[in-house]
Amino acid sequence: MRGALGIYTLHYAAGRGAVKRAALALVLIVSLLAAAGCAPATDGTGEGGGSHGIVPDVIGMTEAEAGAALEEAGYVVGDVTTAESAYSDPGTVVSQDPIASSSVAAESEVDLVIAAP
């Protein structure tokens, strides 16, 4: 028997371990969503209410511009390192961690890599 979405219902295939597979699939999906940042925000007590935001894209900005953009978004500049870059202007951000558009707790550090002069 097929369900509303054209998927066999669990009671049809329960004798073949479908319930265990479905439970395992559910655990896997929830784990992947949590790892992708789609889990409910918490404040460390297990309760909702933690303050999260979206990390801005600061690639291509100067270190000062990136710091201002991060501060405005509620983040702080973490470790700043330099690296050679053939594709970026010296003194500009070539990478950041966490990456842009990540959902991260407010006041988290964002590490920057700046193109070497």
PDB file of C-alpha atoms in Angstrom:
ATOM      1  CA  MET A   1       0.000   0.000   0.000  1.00  0.00           C
ATOM      2  CA  ARG A   2       1.323   3.437  -0.865  1.00  0.00           C
ATOM      3  CA  GLY A   3       0.967   6.494   1.314  1.00  0.00           C
ATOM      4  CA  ALA A   4      -0.018   9.987   0.218  1.00  0.00           C
ATOM      5  CA  LEU A   5       3.418  10.739  -1.215  1.00  0.00           C
ATOM      6  CA  GLY A   6       3.750   7.462  -3.090  1.00  0.00           C
ATOM      7  CA  ILE A   7       5.968   5.949  -0.415  1.00  0.00           C
ATOM      8  CA  TYR A   8       5.264   2.492   0.913  1.00  0.00           C
ATOM      9  CA  THR A   9       3.903   2.736   4.431  1.00  0.00           C
ATOM     10  CA  LEU A  10       5.971   1.228   7.234  1.00  0.00           C
ATOM     11  CA  HIS A  11       3.434  -1.418   8.188  1.00  0.00           C
ATOM     12  CA  TYR A  12       3.697  -2.899   4.687  1.00  0.00           C
ATOM     13  CA  ALA A  13       7.416  -3.634   4.949  1.00  0.00           C
ATOM     14  CA  ALA A  14       7.805  -3.842   8.742  1.00  0.00           C
ATOM     15  CA  GLY A  15       8.795  -7.491   8.529  1.00  0.00           C
ATOM     16  CA  ARG A  16      11.887  -6.506   6.553  1.00  0.00           C
ATOM     17  CA  GLY A  17      13.409  -4.173   9.109  1.00  0.00           C
ATOM     18  CA  ALA A  18      11.851  -1.038   7.630  1.00  0.00           C
ATOM     19  CA  VAL A  19      11.080   0.416  11.049  1.00  0.00           C
ATOM     20  CA  LYS A  20      14.737   0.181  12.062  1.00  0.00           C
ATOM     21  CA  ARG A  21      15.847   1.664   8.747  1.00  0.00           C
ATOM     22  CA  ALA A  22      13.322   4.495   9.060  1.00  0.00           C
ATOM     23  CA  ALA A  23      14.476   5.278  12.607  1.00  0.00           C
ATOM     24  CA  LEU A  24      18.113   5.229  11.496  1.00  0.00           C
ATOM     25  CA  ALA A  25      17.293   7.490   8.542  1.00  0.00           C
ATOM     26  CA  LEU A  26      15.527   9.935  10.870  1.00  0.00           C
ATOM     27  CA  VAL A  27      18.525  10.042  13.215  1.00  0.00           C
ATOM     28  CA  LEU A  28      20.829  10.603  10.229  1.00  0.00           C
ATOM     29  CA  ILE A  29      18.681  13.449   8.866  1.00  0.00           C
ATOM     30  CA  VAL A  30      18.472  15.184  12.248  1.00  0.00           C
ATOM     31  CA  SER A  31      22.248  14.813  12.702  1.00  0.00           C
ATOM     32  CA  LEU A  32      22.965  16.284   9.265  1.00  0.00           C
ATOM     33  CA  LEU A  33      20.635  19.211   9.890  1.00  0.00           C
ATOM     34  CA  ALA A  34      22.293  19.883  13.235  1.00  0.00           C
ATOM     35  CA  ALA A  35      25.752  19.756  11.642  1.00  0.00           C
ATOM     36  CA  ALA A  36      24.597  22.170   8.928  1.00  0.00           C
ATOM     37  CA  GLY A  37      23.531  24.713  11.524  1.00  0.00           C
ATOM     38  CA  CYS A  38      19.808  24.092  11.206  1.00  0.00           C
ATOM     39  CA  ALA A  39      19.382  22.973  14.792  1.00  0.00           C
ATOM     40  CA  PRO A  40      17.376  25.139  17.168  1.00  0.00           C
ATOM     41  CA  ALA A  41      19.420  27.832  18.887  1.00  0.00           C
ATOM     42  CA  THR A  42      20.161  27.268  22.549  1.00  0.00           C
ATOM     43  CA  ASP A  43      21.580  29.429  25.275  1.00  0.00           C
ATOM     44  CA  GLY A  44      23.748  26.675  26.747  1.00  0.00           C
ATOM     45  CA  THR A  45      21.087  25.500  29.186  1.00  0.00           C
ATOM     46  CA  GLY A  46      19.291  23.321  26.649  1.00  0.00           C
ATOM     47  CA  GLU A  47      16.579  25.944  26.414  1.00  0.00           C
ATOM     48  CA  GLY A  48      15.897  27.991  23.295  1.00  0.00           C
ATOM     49  CA  GLY A  49      16.775  31.648  23.158  1.00  0.00           C
ATOM     50  CA  GLY A  50      20.431  31.693  22.159  1.00  0.00           C
ATOM     51  CA  SER A  51      21.385  34.621  19.976  1.00  0.00           C
ATOM     52  CA  HIS A  52      22.603  33.589  16.532  1.00  0.00           C
ATOM     53  CA  GLY A  53      23.285  35.596  13.433  1.00  0.00           C
ATOM     54  CA  ILE A  54      24.593  35.228   9.914  1.00  0.00           C
ATOM     55  CA  VAL A  55      28.313  35.842   9.422  1.00  0.00           C
ATOM     56  CA  PRO A  56      28.847  38.583   6.816  1.00  0.00           C
ATOM     57  CA  ASP A  57      31.036  38.098   3.755  1.00  0.00           C
ATOM     58  CA  VAL A  58      34.204  40.118   4.345  1.00  0.00           C
ATOM     59  CA  ILE A  59      36.315  38.645   1.530  1.00  0.00           C
ATOM     60  CA  GLY A  60      37.966  41.436  -0.472  1.00  0.00           C
ATOM     61  CA  MET A  61      37.632  44.026   2.306  1.00  0.00           C
ATOM     62  CA  THR A  62      40.586  45.571   4.087  1.00  0.00           C
ATOM     63  CA  GLU A  63      41.227  44.338   7.620  1.00  0.00           C
ATOM     64  CA  ALA A  64      39.701  47.550   9.035  1.00  0.00           C
ATOM     65  CA  GLU A  65      36.590  47.275   6.830  1.00  0.00           C
ATOM     66  CA  ALA A  66      36.181  43.610   7.732  1.00  0.00           C
ATOM     67  CA  GLY A  67      36.498  44.376  11.443  1.00  0.00           C
ATOM     68  CA  ALA A  68      33.837  47.082  11.195  1.00  0.00           C
ATOM     69  CA  ALA A  69      31.469  44.822   9.232  1.00  0.00           C
ATOM     70  CA  LEU A  70      31.926  41.982  11.712  1.00  0.00           C
ATOM     71  CA  GLU A  71      31.421  44.282  14.702  1.00  0.00           C
ATOM     72  CA  GLU A  72      28.246  45.702  13.146  1.00  0.00           C
ATOM     73  CA  ALA A  73      26.932  42.148  12.686  1.00  0.00           C
ATOM     74  CA  GLY A  74      27.715  41.273  16.323  1.00  0.00           C
ATOM     75  CA  TYR A  75      30.966  39.344  15.872  1.00  0.00           C
ATOM     76  CA  VAL A  76      34.578  39.964  16.847  1.00  0.00           C
ATOM     77  CA  VAL A  77      37.762  39.536  14.857  1.00  0.00           C
ATOM     78  CA  GLY A  78      39.631  36.427  15.962  1.00  0.00           C
ATOM     79  CA  ASP A  79      43.052  35.342  14.733  1.00  0.00           C
ATOM     80  CA  VAL A  80      44.465  37.374  11.844  1.00  0.00           C
ATOM     81  CA  THR A  81      47.151  35.788   9.696  1.00  0.00           C
ATOM     82  CA  THR A  82      48.704  36.648   6.342  1.00  0.00           C
ATOM     83  CA  ALA A  83      49.204  34.510   3.272  1.00  0.00           C
ATOM     84  CA  GLU A  84      50.540  34.986  -0.220  1.00  0.00           C
ATOM     85  CA  SER A  85      47.790  35.478  -2.790  1.00  0.00           C
ATOM     86  CA  ALA A  86      48.155  35.884  -6.527  1.00  0.00           C
ATOM     87  CA  TYR A  87      44.488  36.827  -6.889  1.00  0.00           C
ATOM     88  CA  SER A  88      43.860  39.395  -4.133  1.00  0.00           C
ATOM     89  CA  ASP A  89      45.111  42.897  -3.454  1.00  0.00           C
ATOM     90  CA  PRO A  90      47.635  43.077  -0.622  1.00  0.00           C
ATOM     91  CA  GLY A  91      45.992  43.910   2.695  1.00  0.00           C
ATOM     92  CA  THR A  92      42.590  42.492   1.773  1.00  0.00           C
ATOM     93  CA  VAL A  93      40.814  39.508   3.313  1.00  0.00           C
ATOM     94  CA  VAL A  94      41.329  36.323   1.270  1.00  0.00           C
ATOM     95  CA  SER A  95      39.494  33.920   3.586  1.00  0.00           C
ATOM     96  CA  GLN A  96      37.457  33.822   6.757  1.00  0.00           C
ATOM     97  CA  ASP A  97      36.408  31.176   9.263  1.00  0.00           C
ATOM     98  CA  PRO A  98      33.536  30.632   9.807  1.00  0.00           C
ATOM     99  CA  ILE A  99      32.595  31.220   6.185  1.00  0.00           C
ATOM    100  CA  ALA A 100      30.112  33.853   5.082  1.00  0.00           C
ATOM    101  CA  SER A 101      26.415  33.061   5.584  1.00  0.00           C
ATOM    102  CA  SER A 102      27.136  30.636   8.438  1.00  0.00           C
ATOM    103  CA  SER A 103      24.713  30.737  11.352  1.00  0.00           C
ATOM    104  CA  VAL A 104      26.945  31.329  14.373  1.00  0.00           C
ATOM    105  CA  ALA A 105      26.380  32.453  17.962  1.00  0.00           C
ATOM    106  CA  ALA A 106      26.603  36.193  18.484  1.00  0.00           C
ATOM    107  CA  GLU A 107      29.947  37.536  19.726  1.00  0.00           C
ATOM    108  CA  SER A 108      31.804  34.570  18.206  1.00  0.00           C
ATOM    109  CA  GLU A 109      35.259  35.135  16.762  1.00  0.00           C
ATOM    110  CA  VAL A 110      35.768  35.195  13.010  1.00  0.00           C
ATOM    111  CA  ASP A 111      39.320  34.383  11.943  1.00  0.00           C
ATOM    112  CA  LEU A 112      40.728  36.263   8.947  1.00  0.00           C
ATOM    113  CA  VAL A 113      43.510  35.598   6.462  1.00  0.00           C
ATOM    114  CA  ILE A 114      44.885  38.769   4.862  1.00  0.00           C
ATOM    115  CA  ALA A 115      46.780  38.892   1.547  1.00  0.00           C
ATOM    116  CA  ALA A 116      50.460  39.543   2.220  1.00  0.00           C
ATOM    117  CA  PRO A 117      51.980  42.742   0.810  1.00  0.00           C
TER     118      PRO A 117
END
